mmCIF file of C-alpha atoms in Angstrom:
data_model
loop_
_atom_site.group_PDB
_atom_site.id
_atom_site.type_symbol
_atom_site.label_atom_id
_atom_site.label_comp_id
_atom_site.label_asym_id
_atom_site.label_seq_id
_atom_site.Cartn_x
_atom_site.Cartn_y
_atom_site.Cartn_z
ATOM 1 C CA UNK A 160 12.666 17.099 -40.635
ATOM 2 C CA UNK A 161 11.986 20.483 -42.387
ATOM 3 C CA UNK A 162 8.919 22.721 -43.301
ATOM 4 C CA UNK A 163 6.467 21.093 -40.602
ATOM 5 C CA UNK A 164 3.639 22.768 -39.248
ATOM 6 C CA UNK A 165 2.927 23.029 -35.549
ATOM 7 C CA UNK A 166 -0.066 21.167 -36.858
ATOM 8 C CA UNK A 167 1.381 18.507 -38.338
ATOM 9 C CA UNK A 168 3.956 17.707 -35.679
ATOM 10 C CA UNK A 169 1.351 17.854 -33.403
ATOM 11 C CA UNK A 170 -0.825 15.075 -35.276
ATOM 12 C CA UNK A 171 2.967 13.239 -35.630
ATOM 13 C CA UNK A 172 3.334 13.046 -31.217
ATOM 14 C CA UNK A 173 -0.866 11.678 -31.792
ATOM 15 C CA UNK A 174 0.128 9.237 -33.506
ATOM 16 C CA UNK A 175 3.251 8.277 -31.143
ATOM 17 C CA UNK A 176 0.934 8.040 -28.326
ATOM 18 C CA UNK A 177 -2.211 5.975 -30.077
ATOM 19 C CA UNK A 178 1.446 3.391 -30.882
ATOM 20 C CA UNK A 179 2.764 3.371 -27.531
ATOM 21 C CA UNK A 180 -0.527 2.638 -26.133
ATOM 22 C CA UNK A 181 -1.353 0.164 -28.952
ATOM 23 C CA UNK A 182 2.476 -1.501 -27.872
ATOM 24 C CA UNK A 183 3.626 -0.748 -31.446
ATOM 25 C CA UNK A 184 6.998 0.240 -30.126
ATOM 26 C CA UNK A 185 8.829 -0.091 -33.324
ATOM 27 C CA UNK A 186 6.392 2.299 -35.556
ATOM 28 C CA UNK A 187 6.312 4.778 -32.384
ATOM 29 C CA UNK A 188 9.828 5.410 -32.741
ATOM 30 C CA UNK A 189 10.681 5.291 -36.366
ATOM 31 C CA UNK A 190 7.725 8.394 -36.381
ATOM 32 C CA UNK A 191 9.406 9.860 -32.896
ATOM 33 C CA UNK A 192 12.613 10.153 -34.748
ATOM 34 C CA UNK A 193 11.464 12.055 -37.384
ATOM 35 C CA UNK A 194 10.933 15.106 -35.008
ATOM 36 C CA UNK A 195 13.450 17.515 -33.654
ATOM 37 C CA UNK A 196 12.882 18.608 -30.257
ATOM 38 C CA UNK A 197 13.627 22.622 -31.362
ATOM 39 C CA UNK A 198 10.798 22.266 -34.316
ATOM 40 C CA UNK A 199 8.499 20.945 -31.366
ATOM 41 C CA UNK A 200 5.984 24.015 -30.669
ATOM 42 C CA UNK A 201 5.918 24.737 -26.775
ATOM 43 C CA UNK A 202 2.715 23.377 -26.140
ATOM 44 C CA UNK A 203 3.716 19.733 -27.282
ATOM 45 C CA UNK A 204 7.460 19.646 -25.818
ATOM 46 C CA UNK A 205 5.584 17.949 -22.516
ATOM 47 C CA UNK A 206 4.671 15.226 -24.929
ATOM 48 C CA UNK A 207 7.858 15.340 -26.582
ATOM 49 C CA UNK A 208 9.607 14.765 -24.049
ATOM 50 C CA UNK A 209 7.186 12.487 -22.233
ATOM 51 C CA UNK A 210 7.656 10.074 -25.376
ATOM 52 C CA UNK A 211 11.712 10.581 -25.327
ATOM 53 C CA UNK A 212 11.366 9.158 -21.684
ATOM 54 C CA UNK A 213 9.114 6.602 -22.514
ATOM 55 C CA UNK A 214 11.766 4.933 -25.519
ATOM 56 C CA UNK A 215 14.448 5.570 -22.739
ATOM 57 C CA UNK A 216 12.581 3.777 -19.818
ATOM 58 C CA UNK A 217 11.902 0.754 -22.249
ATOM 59 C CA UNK A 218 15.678 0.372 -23.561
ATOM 60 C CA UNK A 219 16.705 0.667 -19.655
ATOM 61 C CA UNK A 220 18.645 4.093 -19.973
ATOM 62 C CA UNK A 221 17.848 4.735 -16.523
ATOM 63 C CA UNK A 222 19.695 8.078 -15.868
ATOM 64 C CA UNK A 223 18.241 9.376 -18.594
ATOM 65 C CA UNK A 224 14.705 8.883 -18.651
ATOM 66 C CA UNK A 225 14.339 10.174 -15.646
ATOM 67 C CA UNK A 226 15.927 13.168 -16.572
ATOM 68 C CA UNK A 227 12.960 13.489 -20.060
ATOM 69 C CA UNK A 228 10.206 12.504 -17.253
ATOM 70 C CA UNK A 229 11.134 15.279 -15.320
ATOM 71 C CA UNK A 230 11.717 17.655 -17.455
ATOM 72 C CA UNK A 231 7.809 16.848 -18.920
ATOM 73 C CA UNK A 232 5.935 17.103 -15.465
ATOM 74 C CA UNK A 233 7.255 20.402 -15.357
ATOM 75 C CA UNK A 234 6.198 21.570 -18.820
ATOM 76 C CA UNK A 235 3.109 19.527 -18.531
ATOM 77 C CA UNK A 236 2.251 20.640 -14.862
ATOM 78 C CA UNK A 237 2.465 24.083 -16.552
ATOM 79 C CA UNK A 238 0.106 23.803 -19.507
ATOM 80 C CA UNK A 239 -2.261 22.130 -16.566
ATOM 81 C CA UNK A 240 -2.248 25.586 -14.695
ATOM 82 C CA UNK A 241 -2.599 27.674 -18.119
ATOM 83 C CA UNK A 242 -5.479 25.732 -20.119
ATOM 84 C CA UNK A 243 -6.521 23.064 -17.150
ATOM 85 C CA UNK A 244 -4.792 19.933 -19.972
ATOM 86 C CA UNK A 245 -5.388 17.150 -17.605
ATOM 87 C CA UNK A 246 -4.621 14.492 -19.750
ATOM 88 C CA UNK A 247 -1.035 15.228 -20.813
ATOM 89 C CA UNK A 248 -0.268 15.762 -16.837
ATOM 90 C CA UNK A 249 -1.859 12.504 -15.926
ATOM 91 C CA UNK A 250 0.185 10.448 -18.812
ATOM 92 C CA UNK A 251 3.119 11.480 -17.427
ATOM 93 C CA UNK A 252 2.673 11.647 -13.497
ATOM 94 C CA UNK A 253 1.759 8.141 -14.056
ATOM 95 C CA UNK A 254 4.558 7.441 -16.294
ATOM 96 C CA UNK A 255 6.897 8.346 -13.840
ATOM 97 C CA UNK A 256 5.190 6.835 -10.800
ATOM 98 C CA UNK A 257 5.404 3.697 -12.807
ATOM 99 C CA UNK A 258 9.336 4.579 -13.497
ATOM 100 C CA UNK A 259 10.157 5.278 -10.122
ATOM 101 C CA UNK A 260 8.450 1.998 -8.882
ATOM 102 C CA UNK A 261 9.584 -0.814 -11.386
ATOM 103 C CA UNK A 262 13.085 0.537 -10.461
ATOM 104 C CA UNK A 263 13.264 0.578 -6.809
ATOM 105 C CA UNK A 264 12.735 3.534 -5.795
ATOM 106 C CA UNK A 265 8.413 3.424 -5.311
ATOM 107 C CA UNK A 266 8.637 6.151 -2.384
ATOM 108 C CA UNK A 267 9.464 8.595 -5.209
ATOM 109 C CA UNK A 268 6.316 7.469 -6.817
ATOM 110 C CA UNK A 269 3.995 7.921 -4.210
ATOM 111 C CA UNK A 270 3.465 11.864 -4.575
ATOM 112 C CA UNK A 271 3.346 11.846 -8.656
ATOM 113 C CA UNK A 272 0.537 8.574 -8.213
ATOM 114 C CA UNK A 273 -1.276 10.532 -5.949
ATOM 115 C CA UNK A 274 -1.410 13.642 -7.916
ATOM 116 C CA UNK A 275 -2.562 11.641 -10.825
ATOM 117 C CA UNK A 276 -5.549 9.663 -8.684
ATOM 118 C CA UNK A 277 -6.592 13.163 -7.386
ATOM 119 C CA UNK A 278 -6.520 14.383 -11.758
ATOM 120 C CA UNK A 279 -8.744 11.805 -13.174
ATOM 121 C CA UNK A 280 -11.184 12.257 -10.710
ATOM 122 C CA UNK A 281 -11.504 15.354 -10.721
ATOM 123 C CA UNK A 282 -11.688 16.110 -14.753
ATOM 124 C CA UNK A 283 -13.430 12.547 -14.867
ATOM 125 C CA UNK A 284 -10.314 11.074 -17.097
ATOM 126 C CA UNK A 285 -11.258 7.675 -18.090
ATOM 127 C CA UNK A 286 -9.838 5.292 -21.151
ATOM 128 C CA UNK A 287 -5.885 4.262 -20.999
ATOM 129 C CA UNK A 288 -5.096 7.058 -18.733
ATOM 130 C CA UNK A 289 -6.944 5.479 -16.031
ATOM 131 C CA UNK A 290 -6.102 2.130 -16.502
ATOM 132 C CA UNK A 291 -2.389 3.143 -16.568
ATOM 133 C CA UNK A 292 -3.220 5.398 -13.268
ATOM 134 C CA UNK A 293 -4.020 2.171 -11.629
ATOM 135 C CA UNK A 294 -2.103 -0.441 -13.167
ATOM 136 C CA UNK A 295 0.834 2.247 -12.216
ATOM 137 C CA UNK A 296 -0.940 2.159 -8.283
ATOM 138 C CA UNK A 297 -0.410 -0.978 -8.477
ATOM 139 C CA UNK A 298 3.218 -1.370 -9.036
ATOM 140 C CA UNK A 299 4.176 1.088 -6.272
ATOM 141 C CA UNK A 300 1.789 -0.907 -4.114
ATOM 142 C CA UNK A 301 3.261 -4.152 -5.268
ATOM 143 C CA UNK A 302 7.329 -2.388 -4.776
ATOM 144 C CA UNK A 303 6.220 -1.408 -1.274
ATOM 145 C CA UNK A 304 5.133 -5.257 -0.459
ATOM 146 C CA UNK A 305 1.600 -3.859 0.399
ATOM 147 C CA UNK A 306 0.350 -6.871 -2.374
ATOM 148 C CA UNK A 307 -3.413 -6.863 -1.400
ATOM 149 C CA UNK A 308 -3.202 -3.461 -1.668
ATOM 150 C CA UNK A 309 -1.502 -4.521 -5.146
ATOM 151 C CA UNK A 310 -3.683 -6.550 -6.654
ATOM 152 C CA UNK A 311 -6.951 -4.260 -5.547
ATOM 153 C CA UNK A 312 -5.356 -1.617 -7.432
ATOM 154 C CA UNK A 313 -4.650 -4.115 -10.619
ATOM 155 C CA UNK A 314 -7.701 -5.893 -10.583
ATOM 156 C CA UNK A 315 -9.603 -2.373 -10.920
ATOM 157 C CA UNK A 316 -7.171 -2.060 -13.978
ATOM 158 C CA UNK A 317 -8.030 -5.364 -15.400
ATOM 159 C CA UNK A 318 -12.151 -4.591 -14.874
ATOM 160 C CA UNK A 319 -12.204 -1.543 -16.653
ATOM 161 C CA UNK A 320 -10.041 -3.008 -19.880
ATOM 162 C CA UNK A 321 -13.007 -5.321 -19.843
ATOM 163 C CA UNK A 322 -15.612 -2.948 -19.729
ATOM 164 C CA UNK A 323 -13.813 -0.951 -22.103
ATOM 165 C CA UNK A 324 -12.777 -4.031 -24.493
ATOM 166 C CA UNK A 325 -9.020 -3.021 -23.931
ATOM 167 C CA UNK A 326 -6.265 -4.885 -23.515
ATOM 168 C CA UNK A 327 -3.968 -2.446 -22.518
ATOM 169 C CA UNK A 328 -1.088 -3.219 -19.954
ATOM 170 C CA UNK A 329 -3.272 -6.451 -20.392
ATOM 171 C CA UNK A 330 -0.406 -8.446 -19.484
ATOM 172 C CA UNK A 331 1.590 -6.134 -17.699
ATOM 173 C CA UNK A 332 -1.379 -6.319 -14.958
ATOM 174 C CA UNK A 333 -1.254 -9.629 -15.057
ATOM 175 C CA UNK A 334 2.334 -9.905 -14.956
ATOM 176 C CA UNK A 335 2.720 -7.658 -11.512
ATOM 177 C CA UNK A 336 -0.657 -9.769 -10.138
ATOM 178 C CA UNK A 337 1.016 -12.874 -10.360
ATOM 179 C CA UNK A 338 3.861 -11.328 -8.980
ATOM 180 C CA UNK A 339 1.765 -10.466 -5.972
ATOM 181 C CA UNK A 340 0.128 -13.451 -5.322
ATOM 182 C CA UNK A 341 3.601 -14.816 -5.454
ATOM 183 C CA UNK A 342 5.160 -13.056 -3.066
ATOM 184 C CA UNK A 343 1.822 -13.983 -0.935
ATOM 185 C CA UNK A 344 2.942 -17.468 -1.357
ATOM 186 C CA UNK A 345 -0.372 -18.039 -3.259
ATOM 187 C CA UNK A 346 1.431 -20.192 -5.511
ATOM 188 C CA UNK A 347 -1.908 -21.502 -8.289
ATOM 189 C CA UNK A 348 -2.969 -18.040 -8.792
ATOM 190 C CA UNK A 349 0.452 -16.817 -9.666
ATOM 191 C CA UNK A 350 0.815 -19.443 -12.160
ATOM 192 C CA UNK A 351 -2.723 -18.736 -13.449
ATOM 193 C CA UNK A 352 -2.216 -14.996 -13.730
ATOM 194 C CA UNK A 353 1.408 -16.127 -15.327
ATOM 195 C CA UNK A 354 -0.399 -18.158 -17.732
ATOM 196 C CA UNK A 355 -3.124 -15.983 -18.864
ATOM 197 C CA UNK A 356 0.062 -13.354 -19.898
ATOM 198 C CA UNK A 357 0.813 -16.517 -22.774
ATOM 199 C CA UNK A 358 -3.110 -16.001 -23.984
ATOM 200 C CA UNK A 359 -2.656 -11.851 -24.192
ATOM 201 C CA UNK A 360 1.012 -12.212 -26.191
ATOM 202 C CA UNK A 361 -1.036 -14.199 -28.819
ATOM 203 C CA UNK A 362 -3.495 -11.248 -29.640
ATOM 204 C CA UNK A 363 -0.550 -8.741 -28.883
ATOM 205 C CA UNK A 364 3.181 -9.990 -29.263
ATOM 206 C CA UNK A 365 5.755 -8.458 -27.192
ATOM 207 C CA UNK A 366 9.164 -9.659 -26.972
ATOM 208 C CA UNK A 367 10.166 -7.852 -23.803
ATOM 209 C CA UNK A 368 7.048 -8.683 -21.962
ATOM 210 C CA UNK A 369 7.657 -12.659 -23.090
ATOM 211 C CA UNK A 370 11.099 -12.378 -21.389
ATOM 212 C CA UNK A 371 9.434 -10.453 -18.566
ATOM 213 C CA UNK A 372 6.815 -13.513 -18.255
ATOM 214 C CA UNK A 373 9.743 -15.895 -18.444
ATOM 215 C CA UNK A 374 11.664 -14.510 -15.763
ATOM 216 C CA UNK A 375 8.912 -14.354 -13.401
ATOM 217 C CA UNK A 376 7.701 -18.025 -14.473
ATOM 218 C CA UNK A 377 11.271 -19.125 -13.740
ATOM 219 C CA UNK A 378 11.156 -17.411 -10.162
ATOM 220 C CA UNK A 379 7.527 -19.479 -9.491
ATOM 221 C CA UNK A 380 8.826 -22.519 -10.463
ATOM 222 C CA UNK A 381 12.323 -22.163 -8.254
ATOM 223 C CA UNK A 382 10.102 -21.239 -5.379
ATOM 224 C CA UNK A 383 7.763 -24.246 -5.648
ATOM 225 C CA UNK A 384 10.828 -26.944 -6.205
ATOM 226 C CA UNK A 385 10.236 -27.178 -10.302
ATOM 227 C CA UNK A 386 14.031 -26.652 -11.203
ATOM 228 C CA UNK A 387 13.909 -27.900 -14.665
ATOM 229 C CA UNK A 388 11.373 -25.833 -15.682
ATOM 230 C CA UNK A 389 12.667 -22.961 -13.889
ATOM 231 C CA UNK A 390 15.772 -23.169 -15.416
ATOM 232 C CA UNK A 391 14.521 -23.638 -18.940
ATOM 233 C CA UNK A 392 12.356 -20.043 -18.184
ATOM 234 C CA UNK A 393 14.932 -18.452 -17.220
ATOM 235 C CA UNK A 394 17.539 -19.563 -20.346
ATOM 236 C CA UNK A 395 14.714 -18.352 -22.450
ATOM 237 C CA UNK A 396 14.606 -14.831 -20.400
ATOM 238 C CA UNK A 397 18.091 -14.306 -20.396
ATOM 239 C CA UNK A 398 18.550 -14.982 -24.791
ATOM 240 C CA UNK A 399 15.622 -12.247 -25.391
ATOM 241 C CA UNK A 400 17.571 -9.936 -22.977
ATOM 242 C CA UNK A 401 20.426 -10.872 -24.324
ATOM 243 C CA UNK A 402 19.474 -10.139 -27.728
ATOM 244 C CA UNK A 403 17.813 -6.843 -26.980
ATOM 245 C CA UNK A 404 20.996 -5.709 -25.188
ATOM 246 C CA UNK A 405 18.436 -5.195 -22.198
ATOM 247 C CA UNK A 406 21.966 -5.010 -19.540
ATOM 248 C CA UNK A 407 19.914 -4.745 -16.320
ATOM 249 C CA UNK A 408 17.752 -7.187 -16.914
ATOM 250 C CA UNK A 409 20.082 -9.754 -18.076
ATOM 251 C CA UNK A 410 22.003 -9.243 -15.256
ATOM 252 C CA UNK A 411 18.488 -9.535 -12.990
ATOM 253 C CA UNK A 412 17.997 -12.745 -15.164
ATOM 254 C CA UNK A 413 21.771 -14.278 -14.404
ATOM 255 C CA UNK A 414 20.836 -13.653 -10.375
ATOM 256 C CA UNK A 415 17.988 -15.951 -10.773
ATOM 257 C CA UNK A 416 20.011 -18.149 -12.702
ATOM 258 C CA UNK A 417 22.664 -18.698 -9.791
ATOM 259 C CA UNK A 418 20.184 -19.096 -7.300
ATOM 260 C CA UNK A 419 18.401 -22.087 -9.244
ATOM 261 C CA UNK A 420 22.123 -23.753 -9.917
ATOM 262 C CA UNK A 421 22.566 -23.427 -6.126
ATOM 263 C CA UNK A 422 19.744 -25.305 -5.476
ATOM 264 C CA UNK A 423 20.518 -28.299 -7.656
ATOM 265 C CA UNK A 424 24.165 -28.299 -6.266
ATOM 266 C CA UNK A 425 25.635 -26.780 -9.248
ATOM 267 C CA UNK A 426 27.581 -24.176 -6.703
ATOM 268 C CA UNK A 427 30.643 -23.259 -9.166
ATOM 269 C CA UNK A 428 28.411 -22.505 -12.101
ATOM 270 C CA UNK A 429 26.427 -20.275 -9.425
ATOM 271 C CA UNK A 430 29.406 -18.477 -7.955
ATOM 272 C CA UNK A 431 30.613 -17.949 -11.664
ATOM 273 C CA UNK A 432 27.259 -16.143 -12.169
ATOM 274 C CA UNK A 433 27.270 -14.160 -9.647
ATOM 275 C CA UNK A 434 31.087 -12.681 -10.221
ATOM 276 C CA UNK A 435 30.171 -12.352 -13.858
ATOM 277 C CA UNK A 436 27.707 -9.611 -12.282
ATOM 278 C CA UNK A 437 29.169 -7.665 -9.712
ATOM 279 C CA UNK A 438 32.074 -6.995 -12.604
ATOM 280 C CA UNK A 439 29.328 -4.283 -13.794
ATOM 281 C CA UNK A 440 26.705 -3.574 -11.281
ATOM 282 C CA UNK A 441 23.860 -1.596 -13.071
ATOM 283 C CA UNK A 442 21.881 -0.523 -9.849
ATOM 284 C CA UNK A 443 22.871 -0.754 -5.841
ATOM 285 C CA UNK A 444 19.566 -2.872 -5.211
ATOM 286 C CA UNK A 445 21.103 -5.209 -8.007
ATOM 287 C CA UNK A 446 24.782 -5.308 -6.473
ATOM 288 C CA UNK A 447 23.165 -5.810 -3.018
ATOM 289 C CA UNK A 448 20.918 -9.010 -4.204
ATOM 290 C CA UNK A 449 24.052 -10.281 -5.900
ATOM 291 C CA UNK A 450 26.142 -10.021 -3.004
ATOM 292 C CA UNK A 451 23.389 -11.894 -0.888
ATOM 293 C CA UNK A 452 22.863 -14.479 -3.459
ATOM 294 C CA UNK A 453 26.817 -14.936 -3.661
ATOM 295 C CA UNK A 454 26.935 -15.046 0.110
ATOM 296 C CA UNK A 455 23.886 -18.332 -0.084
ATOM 297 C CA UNK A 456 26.160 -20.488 -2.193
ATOM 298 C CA UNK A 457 29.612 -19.404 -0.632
ATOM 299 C CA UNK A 458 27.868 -20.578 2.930
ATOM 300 C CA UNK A 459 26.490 -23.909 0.649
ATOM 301 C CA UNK A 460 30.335 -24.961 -0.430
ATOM 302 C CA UNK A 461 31.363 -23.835 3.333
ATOM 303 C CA UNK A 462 33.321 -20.738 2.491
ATOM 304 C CA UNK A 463 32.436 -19.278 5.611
ATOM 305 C CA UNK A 464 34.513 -16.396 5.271
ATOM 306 C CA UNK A 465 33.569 -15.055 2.206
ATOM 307 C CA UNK A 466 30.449 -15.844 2.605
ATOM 308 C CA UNK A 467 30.062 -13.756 5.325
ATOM 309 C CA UNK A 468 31.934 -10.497 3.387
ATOM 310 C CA UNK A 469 29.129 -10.766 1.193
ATOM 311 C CA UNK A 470 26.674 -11.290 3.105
ATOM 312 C CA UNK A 471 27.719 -7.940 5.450
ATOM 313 C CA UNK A 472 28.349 -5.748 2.237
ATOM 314 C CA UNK A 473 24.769 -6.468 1.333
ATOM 315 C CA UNK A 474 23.282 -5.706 4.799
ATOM 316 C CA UNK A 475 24.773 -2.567 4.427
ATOM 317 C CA UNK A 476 22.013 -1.847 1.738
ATOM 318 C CA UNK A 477 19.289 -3.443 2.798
ATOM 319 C CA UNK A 478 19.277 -1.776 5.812
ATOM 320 C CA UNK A 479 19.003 1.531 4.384
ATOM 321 C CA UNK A 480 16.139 0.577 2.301
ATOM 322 C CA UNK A 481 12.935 0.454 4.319
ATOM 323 C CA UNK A 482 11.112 -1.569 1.380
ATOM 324 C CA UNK A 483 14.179 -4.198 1.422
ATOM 325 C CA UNK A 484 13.083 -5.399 4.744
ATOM 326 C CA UNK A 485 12.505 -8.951 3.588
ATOM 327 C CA UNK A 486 16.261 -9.399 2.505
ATOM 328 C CA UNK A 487 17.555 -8.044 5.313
ATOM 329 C CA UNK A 488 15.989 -9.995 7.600
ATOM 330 C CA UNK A 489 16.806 -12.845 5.417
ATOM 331 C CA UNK A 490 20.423 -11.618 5.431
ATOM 332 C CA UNK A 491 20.684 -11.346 9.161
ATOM 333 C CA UNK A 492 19.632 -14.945 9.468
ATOM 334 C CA UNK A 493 22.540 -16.092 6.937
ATOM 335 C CA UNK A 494 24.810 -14.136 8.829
ATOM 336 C CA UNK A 495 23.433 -15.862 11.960
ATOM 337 C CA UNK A 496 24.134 -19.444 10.667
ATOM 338 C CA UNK A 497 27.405 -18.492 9.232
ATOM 339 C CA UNK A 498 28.359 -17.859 12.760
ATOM 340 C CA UNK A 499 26.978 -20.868 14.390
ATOM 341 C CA UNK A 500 28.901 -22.805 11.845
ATOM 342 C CA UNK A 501 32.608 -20.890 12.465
ATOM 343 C CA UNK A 502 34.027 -19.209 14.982
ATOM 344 C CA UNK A 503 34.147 -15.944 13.127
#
């Protein structure tokens, strides 16, 4: 890219925003890749950078994005001070909240989400930036298992794309509702809110969020004793991941996978699963869940020993994770019957 105006670079980063929010991925980045971070004035690098992030966060380089997210609070929280630019700040405290929280880590968000509440009251911000605000609340609200909480904070999301004739995050906030009601054991709105995802990717196609949808479909339906049709979700999940070289999430997908064969007796094709994952851990949170669901089908084909290995190596996370409670009590209690059945 030569002989571009400030102007016209800064109408180019426009124009990547209006396509993220619009979840035209593909045209965001062939135009983000026609910049050059050094021909970038200084007040757009925030956005710059926020957008690098963004393309990063989608394509799951972790390390990475979080480095570009950082790096654009503190530009952005800078222009804020200087010329009282609200809306850049907000996109990417948000951004990052809703980083830090899809990835395990929501206590990180809790400071940037707050920050970004406080913002759009205060300059009145309204439009995508508050709807990603909330949908964003509710994530780290959803992470942190507070899932009324959750869905308060999503629902408010969903009313004002309604009143606004958005859709955006449209199914994303009804992705993490369903999730919630879910985990509340609320088992026909989950599948409702799973459902109405299928009517949004009509108007709005998104590959990722259709494997997304899948994955969490196939969770409902292993939960509520529908193997076949969880295991037919989850297939489909794990070929869009697999095609999209999304490595974290086709691992996550795998996981699911095992559990599922578990439960239908198929214990060799779940322990196969699970090794072919912990050879390349891309998290701790994932090798911890991996161990754990090892440790469930070692204990089902009476491997007591290993069983228990596994099951102790994962403690040894959970523990150390306040917002991992609910495996490790789960953990302890397959610990507890691998003793009762073994005199370990």
């Amino acid at each position: 890219m030569t002989n571009v105006t400030d102007k016209e670079t800064h109408l180019i980063l426009q124009h990547i925003i209006n396509k993220i929010e619009e979840n035209k991925w593909e045209e965001a980045k062939k135009q983000f890749d026609s910049l050059e971070a050094e021909q970038v004035a200084v007040e757009d690098k925030s956005i710059y950078w926020w957008a690098s992030a963004r393309f990063n966060h989608r394509s799951q380089n972790f390390a990475v994005a979080e480095k570009q997210y950082l790096l654009s609070i503190s530009l952005a929280k800078t222009a804020y001070e200087e010329n009282a630019n609200a809306t850049d700040y907000v996109r990417v405290l948000s951004s990052i909240g809703l980083f830090y929280s899809q990835f395990g880590e929501a206590n990180k968000a809790v400071p940037y989400l707050m920050t970004a509440n406080q913002l759009i009251d205060r300059h009145e911000i309204g439009g995508v930036q508050r709807v990603l605000t909330y949908y964003s609340k509710g994530v780290m609200h959803g992470v942190l298992d507070e899932y009324v909480s959750a869905i308060e904070w999503l629902k408010r999301a969903e009313e004002l794309n309604v009143s606004l004739k958005l859709l955006y995050n449209g199914a994303d906030i009804h992705i993490v509702m369903g999730i919630c009601y879910h985990k509340l054991s609320q088992f026909e709105d989950a599948e409702r809110c799973f459902l109405k995802v299928l009517d949004i990717l009509k108007i709005i196609p998104d590959e990722k969020l259709e494997a997304v949808l899948d994955l969490n479909l196939g969770r409902l339906y292993r939960r509520i004793g529908r193997y076949e049709e969880a295991l037919e979700h989850l297939h489909s999940a794990l070929e869009l991941h697999q095609e999209a070289d999304r490595k974290h999430s086709v691992k996550n997908t795998t996981i699911e996978l095992a559990r599922v064969y578990r439960l239908i007796g198929q214990l060799e094709e779940s322990k196969r699963l699970c090794n072919s994952v912990l050879e390349d851990c891309t998290t701790d949170e994932l090798l911890a869940e991996t161990q754990y669901a090892l440790a469930e089908t070692l204990y089902s084909d009476k491997q007591y020993d290993q069983a228990l290995k596994n099951a102790k190596l994962a403690l040894q996370y959970f523990k150390k994770d306040p917002n991992r409670l609910e495996f490790a009590n789960k953990t302890y209690e397959l610990i507890v019957n691998i003793y009762e059945k073994t005199d370990l």
